[in-house]
Coordinates of N, CA, C and O in Angstrom, one line a residue:
M28 N -47.9 -2.1 -19.2 CA -48.1 -3.2 -20.5 C -47.1 -4.1 -20.1 O -46.1 -3.7 -20.4
A29 N -47.4 -5.2 -18.9 CA -46.2 -6.2 -18.9 C -45.6 -7.0 -20.5 O -46.3 -7.0 -20.4
F30 N -44.6 -7.1 -20.1 CA -43.7 -7.7 -20.9 C -44.6 -9.5 -20.9 O -43.7 -10.2 -20.1
Q31 N -45.0 -10.1 -21.8 CA -45.3 -11.7 -22.2 C -44.5 -12.3 -22.9 O -44.3 -12.0 -24.9
F32 N -43.5 -13.1 -22.3 CA -42.8 -13.6 -24.0 C -43.5 -15.2 -24.3 O -44.2 -16.1 -23.1
S33 N -44.3 -15.7 -25.7 CA -45.0 -16.4 -26.0 C -44.1 -17.5 -25.6 O -45.0 -18.2 -25.8
L34 N -42.6 -17.5 -25.8 CA -42.4 -19.0 -25.9 C -41.5 -19.4 -24.7 O -40.6 -20.0 -24.5
Q35 N -41.7 -18.5 -23.7 CA -41.3 -18.7 -22.7 C -41.4 -20.2 -21.8 O -40.1 -20.6 -21.1
T36 N -42.3 -20.7 -22.1 CA -42.9 -22.5 -21.4 C -41.5 -22.7 -22.1 O -40.8 -24.1 -21.5
A37 N -41.2 -22.6 -23.5 CA -40.1 -23.8 -24.0 C -38.8 -22.9 -24.1 O -37.9 -23.5 -24.1
M38 N -38.6 -21.4 -23.3 CA -36.9 -21.1 -23.2 C -37.0 -21.7 -21.7 O -35.9 -22.4 -21.9
D39 N -38.1 -22.1 -20.5 CA -37.8 -22.4 -19.7 C -36.9 -24.3 -20.2 O -36.6 -25.0 -19.2
V40 N -38.5 -25.0 -20.9 CA -38.1 -26.7 -21.2 C -36.2 -25.9 -21.5 O -35.6 -27.1 -20.8
C41 N -36.1 -25.4 -22.0 CA -34.9 -25.4 -23.0 C -33.2 -25.7 -21.7 O -32.4 -25.9 -22.1
K42 N -33.7 -24.3 -20.4 CA -33.5 -24.0 -20.1 C -32.9 -25.2 -19.2 O -31.9 -25.9 -18.5
Q43 N -33.8 -25.8 -18.5 CA -33.6 -27.0 -18.0 C -33.0 -28.0 -18.9 O -32.1 -28.6 -17.8
E44 N -33.3 -28.3 -20.2 CA -32.4 -29.0 -20.7 C -31.0 -28.6 -20.4 O -30.1 -30.0 -20.5
K45 N -30.5 -27.7 -20.9 CA -29.2 -27.1 -20.7 C -28.4 -27.3 -19.6 O -27.4 -27.8 -19.1
E46 N -29.3 -27.0 -18.2 CA -28.9 -27.5 -16.9 C -28.3 -29.0 -16.8 O -28.0 -29.3 -15.9
A47 N -29.7 -29.8 -16.8 CA -29.3 -30.7 -17.1 C -27.9 -31.6 -17.6 O -27.4 -32.7 -17.4
A48 N -28.1 -31.1 -19.1 CA -26.7 -31.2 -19.8 C -25.5 -30.9 -19.5 O -24.5 -31.6 -19.0
H49 N -25.8 -29.9 -18.4 CA -24.1 -29.1 -17.5 C -23.7 -30.7 -16.3 O -22.8 -30.5 -16.6
K50 N -25.1 -30.8 -15.8 CA -24.9 -31.6 -15.2 C -24.3 -33.3 -15.3 O -23.0 -34.0 -14.6
Q51 N -24.6 -33.5 -16.7 CA -24.1 -35.1 -16.8 C -22.9 -34.6 -17.5 O -21.6 -35.4 -17.4
Y52 N -22.7 -32.9 -17.6 CA -20.8 -32.9 -18.4 C -20.1 -33.0 -17.3 O -18.6 -33.5 -17.4
E53 N -20.4 -32.8 -16.0 CA -20.0 -32.5 -14.5 C -19.6 -34.1 -14.6 O -18.3 -33.9 -13.9
V54 N -20.5 -34.7 -14.3 CA -20.5 -36.0 -14.0 C -19.0 -36.8 -15.0 O -18.0 -37.3 -14.3
A55 N -18.9 -36.6 -16.0 CA -18.4 -37.1 -17.3 C -17.0 -36.4 -17.0 O -15.6 -36.8 -16.8
V56 N -16.7 -35.2 -16.6 CA -15.3 -34.9 -16.4 C -15.1 -35.4 -15.3 O -13.9 -36.0 -15.4
D57 N -16.0 -35.5 -13.9 CA -15.3 -36.4 -13.1 C -14.4 -37.5 -13.4 O -13.8 -38.3 -12.6
A58 N -15.8 -38.4 -14.2 CA -15.5 -39.5 -13.6 C -14.3 -39.9 -15.1 O -13.1 -40.7 -14.6
F59 N -14.0 -38.6 -15.9 CA -12.8 -39.1 -16.6 C -11.6 -38.6 -15.7 O -10.5 -39.2 -16.4
E60 N -11.7 -37.9 -15.1 CA -10.5 -37.3 -14.2 C -10.3 -38.6 -13.6 O -8.4 -38.9 -13.1
C61 N -11.3 -39.5 -13.0 CA -10.8 -40.6 -11.7 C -10.0 -41.5 -12.3 O -9.0 -42.5 -12.2
E62 N -9.9 -41.9 -14.6 CA -10.3 -42.5 -15.0 C -8.6 -41.9 -15.0 O -7.4 -43.1 -15.2
A63 N -8.6 -40.9 -15.2 CA -7.2 -40.5 -15.7 C -6.0 -41.0 -14.8 O -4.7 -41.0 -14.7
M64 N -6.4 -40.4 -13.4 CA -6.1 -40.6 -12.1 C -5.6 -41.8 -12.1 O -4.1 -42.5 -11.6
A65 N -6.1 -43.1 -12.5 CA -5.9 -44.5 -11.6 C -5.0 -44.8 -13.0 O -3.5 -45.5 -13.0
L66 N -4.7 -44.2 -14.3 CA -3.9 -44.2 -15.6 C -2.3 -43.9 -14.7 O -1.3 -44.8 -15.2
F67 N -2.7 -42.7 -14.4 CA -1.1 -41.8 -14.3 C -0.7 -42.6 -13.0 O 0.5 -43.1 -13.3
R68 N -1.5 -43.2 -11.3 CA -0.9 -44.3 -10.7 C -0.6 -45.6 -11.2 O 0.6 -45.9 -10.8
L69 N -1.2 -45.7 -12.5 CA -0.2 -47.3 -13.1 C 0.8 -47.1 -13.3 O 1.8 -47.2 -13.6
L70 N 1.3 -45.9 -14.5 CA 2.4 -45.3 -15.1 C 3.6 -44.9 -14.1 O 4.6 -45.7 -14.3
K71 N 3.1 -44.2 -13.1 CA 3.9 -44.2 -12.0 C 4.3 -45.8 -10.6 O 6.0 -45.5 -11.3
Q72 N 3.6 -46.7 -11.2 CA 3.5 -47.8 -10.3 C 5.2 -48.1 -11.4 O 5.8 -48.8 -10.9
K73 N 4.5 -48.2 -12.5 CA 5.8 -48.9 -13.7 C 7.2 -48.7 -13.9 O 8.0 -49.3 -13.8
E74 N 6.6 -47.1 -13.6 CA 8.3 -46.6 -13.3 C 8.7 -47.1 -12.3 O 9.8 -47.1 -12.5
D75 N 8.3 -46.7 -10.9 CA 9.0 -47.2 -10.2 C 9.4 -48.5 -10.3 O 10.5 -49.2 -9.5
V76 N 8.7 -50.0 -10.6 CA 9.1 -51.3 -11.1 C 10.6 -51.2 -11.7 O 11.6 -51.6 -12.1
Q77 N 10.3 -50.4 -13.1 CA 11.7 -50.6 -13.5 C 12.9 -49.6 -13.1 O 13.8 -50.2 -13.1
A78 N 12.4 -49.3 -12.4 CA 13.8 -48.1 -11.5 C 14.4 -49.1 -10.1 O 15.6 -49.5 -10.8
A79 N 13.7 -49.7 -10.0 CA 14.0 -51.1 -9.1 C 14.5 -52.2 -10.3 O 15.7 -52.9 -9.2
T80 N 14.3 -52.3 -11.1 CA 14.7 -53.3 -11.9 C 15.9 -52.9 -12.5 O 17.2 -53.7 -12.3
E81 N 16.2 -51.6 -12.8 CA 17.9 -51.2 -12.5 C 18.8 -51.2 -11.7 O 19.6 -51.4 -12.5
K82 N 17.7 -50.7 -10.9 CA 18.6 -51.0 -9.4 C 19.5 -52.5 -9.3 O 20.6 -52.8 -9.4
M83 N 18.6 -53.5 -9.8 CA 19.1 -54.7 -10.1 C 20.2 -55.1 -10.3 O 20.6 -55.9 -9.9
L84 N 20.1 -54.7 -11.5 CA 21.3 -55.1 -12.3 C 22.2 -54.4 -11.6 O 23.0 -55.2 -12.5
V85 N 22.0 -53.3 -11.8 CA 23.2 -52.1 -11.1 C 24.1 -53.8 -10.0 O 25.2 -53.1 -10.1
E86 N 23.4 -54.0 -8.8 CA 23.4 -54.2 -7.5 C 23.5 -56.3 -7.9 O 24.1 -57.0 -7.3
K87 N 23.4 -56.7 -9.5 CA 23.7 -58.2 -9.6 C 22.7 -58.6 -9.2 O 23.3 -59.8 -7.4
A88 N 21.4 -58.4 -8.9 CA 20.6 -59.6 -8.5 C 19.9 -60.6 -8.9 O 20.7 -61.0 -10.1
S89 N 19.6 -61.8 -8.3 CA 19.4 -62.6 -8.5 C 18.4 -62.9 -10.2 O 17.6 -62.4 -10.3
V90 N 18.7 -64.2 -11.2 CA 17.9 -64.2 -11.9 C 16.2 -64.6 -11.2 O 15.3 -64.0 -12.0
S91 N 15.9 -65.0 -10.2 CA 14.5 -65.0 -9.4 C 14.0 -63.7 -9.6 O 12.7 -63.8 -9.8
D92 N 14.5 -63.2 -8.7 CA 14.4 -61.8 -8.4 C 14.3 -61.0 -9.3 O 12.9 -60.0 -10.2
L93 N 14.9 -60.9 -11.4 CA 14.7 -60.4 -12.2 C 13.0 -60.6 -13.0 O 12.9 -60.1 -13.4
L94 N 13.3 -61.8 -12.8 CA 12.1 -62.5 -13.2 C 10.7 -62.0 -12.9 O 9.8 -61.8 -13.4
I95 N 10.6 -61.9 -11.3 CA 9.8 -61.7 -10.9 C 9.7 -60.3 -11.0 O 7.9 -59.9 -11.0
S96 N 10.9 -58.8 -10.9 CA 10.3 -57.9 -11.6 C 9.6 -57.8 -13.2 O 8.9 -57.0 -13.1
Q97 N 10.1 -58.6 -13.8 CA 9.6 -58.8 -15.1 C 8.4 -59.2 -15.6 O 7.4 -58.8 -15.9
A98 N 7.5 -60.1 -14.1 CA 6.4 -60.9 -15.0 C 5.7 -59.6 -13.9 O 4.7 -59.1 -14.3
C99 N 6.0 -58.8 -13.4 CA 5.5 -57.2 -12.2 C 4.8 -56.4 -13.5 O 3.6 -55.9 -13.8
L100 N 6.1 -56.3 -14.3 CA 5.7 -55.2 -14.9 C 5.0 -55.6 -16.4 O 4.0 -54.6 -16.8
D101 N 5.0 -56.8 -16.7 CA 4.2 -57.3 -17.9 C 2.8 -57.5 -17.6 O 1.6 -57.0 -18.1
G102 N 2.5 -57.6 -16.0 CA 1.1 -57.5 -15.0 C 0.5 -56.0 -15.5 O -0.6 -55.9 -15.2
L103 N 1.7 -55.2 -14.9 CA 1.5 -53.3 -15.1 C 1.3 -53.4 -16.1 O 0.5 -52.3 -16.7
Q104 N 1.7 -53.7 -17.4 CA 1.5 -53.4 -18.9 C 0.2 -53.9 -19.3 O -0.6 -53.3 -20.0
Q105 N -0.3 -55.2 -19.0 CA -1.9 -55.0 -19.3 C -2.6 -54.3 -18.3 O -4.3 -53.7 -19.5
Q106 N -2.8 -54.1 -17.2 CA -3.7 -53.6 -16.7 C -3.4 -51.6 -17.1 O -4.7 -51.1 -17.4
I107 N -2.0 -50.9 -17.3 CA -1.7 -50.0 -18.5 C -2.6 -49.9 -19.5 O -3.4 -49.1 -20.0
G108 N -3.2 -51.0 -20.5 CA -3.7 -50.9 -21.4 C -5.5 -50.9 -21.4 O -5.6 -50.0 -22.2
K109 N -5.4 -51.8 -20.5 CA -7.1 -51.9 -19.8 C -6.9 -50.5 -20.1 O -8.7 -49.9 -20.1
Q110 N -6.5 -49.6 -18.5 CA -6.6 -48.4 -18.0 C -6.8 -47.6 -19.3 O -7.8 -46.6 -19.2
Q111 N -5.8 -47.4 -19.9 CA -6.2 -46.9 -21.7 C -7.4 -46.7 -22.2 O -7.5 -45.4 -22.4
L112 N -7.4 -47.8 -22.0 CA -8.9 -48.0 -22.8 C -10.3 -47.2 -22.3 O -10.5 -46.8 -22.7
R113 N -10.0 -47.5 -21.1 CA -10.9 -46.7 -20.1 C -11.0 -45.2 -20.1 O -11.9 -44.9 -19.5
T114 N -10.0 -45.2 -20.0 CA -9.2 -43.8 -19.9 C -9.9 -42.6 -20.7 O -10.6 -42.2 -21.3
D115 N -9.9 -43.4 -22.4 CA -10.1 -43.0 -23.7 C -11.5 -42.8 -24.0 O -12.0 -42.1 -24.6
Q116 N -12.5 -43.9 -23.0 CA -14.0 -44.1 -23.5 C -14.5 -43.1 -22.3 O -15.8 -42.5 -22.8
A117 N -13.8 -42.7 -21.5 CA -14.4 -41.3 -20.5 C -14.1 -40.2 -21.5 O -15.0 -39.6 -21.3
R118 N -13.4 -40.2 -22.1 CA -13.2 -38.8 -22.0 C -13.9 -39.0 -23.5 O -14.8 -37.7 -24.2
V119 N -14.0 -39.9 -24.6 CA -14.8 -39.9 -25.6 C -16.5 -39.4 -24.5 O -16.7 -38.1 -25.1
D120 N -16.8 -40.0 -23.9 CA -18.1 -39.7 -23.4 C -18.0 -38.3 -22.7 O -19.5 -37.8 -23.2
M121 N -17.0 -37.8 -22.1 CA -16.9 -36.5 -21.6 C -17.2 -35.3 -23.0 O -17.9 -34.4 -22.7
L122 N -15.9 -35.3 -23.8 CA -16.5 -35.0 -25.0 C -17.8 -34.6 -25.8 O -18.5 -33.5 -26.3
Q123 N -18.7 -36.0 -26.0 CA -19.9 -35.9 -26.2 C -20.7 -35.3 -25.1 O -21.6 -34.0 -25.8
K124 N -20.7 -34.9 -24.1 CA -21.4 -34.5 -22.9 C -21.4 -33.0 -23.3 O -22.0 -32.5 -22.8
K125 N -20.1 -32.6 -23.3 CA -19.3 -31.4 -23.1 C -20.2 -30.8 -24.8 O -20.8 -29.4 -24.4
A126 N -20.5 -31.6 -25.9 CA -20.8 -31.5 -27.3 C -22.3 -31.1 -27.1 O -23.2 -29.7 -27.3
T127 N -23.1 -32.0 -26.6 CA -24.8 -32.2 -25.6 C -24.9 -30.8 -24.6 O -26.1 -30.2 -25.2
F128 N -24.2 -30.6 -24.0 CA -24.0 -29.5 -23.2 C -24.0 -28.0 -24.1 O -25.2 -26.8 -24.0
Q129 N -23.4 -28.1 -25.0 CA -23.0 -26.5 -25.8 C -24.2 -26.9 -26.5 O -24.5 -25.1 -26.7
Q130 N -24.4 -27.6 -27.7 CA -25.9 -27.5 -27.8 C -27.1 -26.6 -27.5 O -27.8 -25.7 -27.5
H131 N -27.1 -27.3 -25.9 CA -28.1 -26.1 -25.5 C -27.5 -25.3 -24.7 O -28.9 -24.6 -24.6
A132 N -26.9 -24.8 -24.5 CA -26.5 -23.9 -24.5 C -26.7 -22.7 -25.6 O -26.6 -21.8 -25.1
V133 N -26.5 -23.3 -26.9 CA -27.0 -22.4 -28.0 C -28.2 -21.9 -28.0 O -28.6 -21.2 -28.3
S134 N -29.0 -23.4 -27.8 CA -30.0 -23.4 -27.6 C -30.7 -21.8 -26.7 O -31.8 -21.3 -27.9
Y135 N -30.7 -22.6 -25.9 CA -30.7 -21.1 -24.7 C -30.2 -20.0 -25.0 O -31.7 -18.8 -25.0
K136 N -29.4 -19.6 -25.8 CA -29.3 -18.1 -25.7 C -30.2 -17.8 -26.9 O -30.0 -16.5 -27.1
Q137 N -30.1 -18.6 -28.4 CA -31.0 -18.1 -29.1 C -32.4 -17.6 -28.1 O -32.7 -16.4 -29.2
Y138 N -33.1 -18.5 -27.5 CA -34.5 -18.0 -27.0 C -33.7 -16.4 -25.9 O -34.7 -15.9 -26.3
E139 N -32.8 -16.5 -25.4 CA -32.7 -15.0 -24.7 C -32.8 -13.7 -25.9 O -33.6 -13.0 -25.7
R140 N -31.7 -14.2 -26.8 CA -32.0 -13.1 -28.0 C -32.6 -12.9 -28.9 O -33.6 -11.5 -28.4
L141 N -34.5 -13.9 -29.0 CA -35.2 -14.0 -29.5 C -35.7 -13.0 -28.3 O -36.7 -12.1 -28.5
R142 N -36.4 -13.2 -27.3 CA -36.6 -13.1 -25.8 C -36.7 -11.4 -25.6 O -37.7 -10.0 -25.9
E143 N -35.5 -11.6 -25.9 CA -35.1 -9.5 -25.7 C -35.4 -9.0 -26.9 O -35.7 -7.5 -26.5
K144 N -34.6 -9.4 -28.1 CA -35.7 -8.8 -29.7 C -37.1 -7.8 -29.4 O -37.4 -7.3 -29.5
K145 N -37.9 -9.3 -29.3 CA -39.3 -9.3 -28.8 C -39.3 -8.0 -27.2 O -40.4 -7.0 -27.5
R146 N -38.9 -8.4 -26.4 CA -38.9 -7.3 -25.9 C -38.8 -5.5 -26.3 O -39.5 -4.7 -26.1
L147 N -37.8 -5.2 -26.6 CA -37.0 -4.4 -27.4 C -38.5 -4.0 -28.3 O -39.2 -2.5 -28.8
E148 N -39.0 -4.8 -29.1 CA -40.1 -4.4 -30.4 C -41.6 -3.7 -29.7 O -41.9 -3.1 -29.5
Q149 N -41.7 -4.9 -28.3 CA -42.4 -4.0 -28.0 C -42.8 -3.1 -27.5 O -43.5 -1.3 -26.9
K150 N -40.9 -2.8 -26.4 CA -40.7 -1.5 -25.7 C -41.4 -0.3 -27.1 O -41.7 1.0 -27.2
Q151 N -40.9 -0.5 -28.2 CA -40.7 0.4 -29.6 C -42.4 1.0 -30.0 O -42.1 1.9 -30.0
A152 N -43.1 -0.6 -29.9 CA -45.0 -0.7 -30.5 C -45.1 1.0 -29.0 O -45.8 1.1 -29.3
E153 N -45.1 0.5 -27.9 CA -45.1 0.9 -26.6 C -45.2 2.5 -26.8 O -46.1 3.5 -26.8
N154 N -43.9 3.1 -27.2 CA -43.7 4.1 -27.2 C -44.0 4.8 -28.6 O -44.1 6.4 -28.4
R155 N -44.2 3.8 -29.6 CA -45.1 4.7 -31.0 C -46.3 4.9 -30.8 O -46.7 5.7 -30.4
R156 N -46.8 4.2 -30.0 CA -48.4 4.6 -29.5 C -48.8 5.8 -28.4 O -49.1 5.9 -28.7
E157 N -47.8 5.7 -28.0 CA -47.9 7.1 -26.5 C -47.3 8.2 -27.1 O -47.8 9.1 -27.5
Q158 N -46.8 7.9 -28.5 CA -46.1 9.2 -29.3 C -47.6 9.6 -30.0 O -48.0 10.9 -30.4
Q159 N -48.0 8.4 -30.2 CA -49.3 9.0 -31.5 C -50.4 9.6 -30.6 O -51.2 10.7 -31.0
L160 N -50.3 8.8 -29.2 CA -51.2 9.5 -28.7 C -51.1 11.1 -28.1 O -52.3 11.8 -28.3
M161 N -49.9 11.1 -27.9 CA -49.2 13.0 -27.7 C -49.5 13.6 -28.3 O -50.8 14.6 -28.4
D162 N -49.6 13.1 -29.9 CA -49.6 13.7 -31.5 C -51.7 14.3 -31.8 O -51.8 15.2 -31.2
E163 N -52.3 13.1 -31.1 CA -53.3 13.3 -30.6 C -54.1 14.4 -29.8 O -54.5 15.3 -30.7
L164 N -53.3 14.0 -28.6 CA -54.1 15.7 -27.6 C -53.6 16.6 -28.6 O -54.2 17.8 -28.6
C165 N -52.5 16.9 -29.1 CA -52.2 18.2 -29.3 C -53.2 19.0 -30.4 O -53.4 20.0 -30.4
V166 N -53.4 18.3 -31.1 CA -54.2 18.2 -32.2 C -55.9 18.4 -32.3 O -56.3 19.5 -32.8
T167 N -56.2 17.9 -30.8 CA -57.2 18.2 -30.3 C -57.0 19.6 -29.2 O -58.1 20.3 -29.9
R168 N -56.0 20.1 -29.1 CA -55.8 21.2 -27.6 C -55.8 22.4 -29.3 O -56.5 23.1 -28.8
F169 N -55.2 21.6 -30.3 CA -55.2 23.3 -31.6 C -56.0 23.6 -31.4 O -56.5 24.5 -31.9
K170 N -57.4 21.7 -32.0 CA -58.4 23.2 -32.7 C -59.2 23.5 -31.6 O -60.0 23.9 -32.4
R171 N -59.4 22.5 -30.3 CA -60.1 23.7 -30.0 C -60.1 24.8 -29.3 O -60.8 25.7 -28.9
K172 N -58.3 25.4 -29.2 CA -57.6 26.7 -29.5 C -58.3 27.9 -30.6 O -59.1 29.1 -30.3
F173 N -58.8 27.1 -31.5 CA -58.8 28.0 -32.8 C -60.1 27.5 -33.1 O -60.7 28.5 -34.2
A174 N -60.7 27.1 -32.3 CA -62.5 26.7 -32.7 C -63.3 27.6 -32.5 O -62.9 28.5 -31.8

């Protein structure tokens, strides 16, 4: 007798939800990585401008060059602030998607465990039925032999 899990349809739906949540999580991870890389590039650019400004101070550059450099740094600082917010939002979204995926994964795992438990119970019941039939067969043979 083939094993038929009564909750197979629910398990299939749960598996689809888990896979969809995993895809959403992967998309969120990619988005976070893009935002984080953009932030990194801005920070690196700021670092380069600061180094150039330090070099200008050592070389006694003109005031207008220093003002331009400072304006550039101010603009970069604003961009960095905005990018930091976007990166933080992407991180929060990624963590939420991860939590959702983990919930679906746990739910699916519970269905898998339940299915295995039911399969084991059916196998044990089948073994008991076979043993009972064997016992009845032995009793019948014994009765025929001594009757």
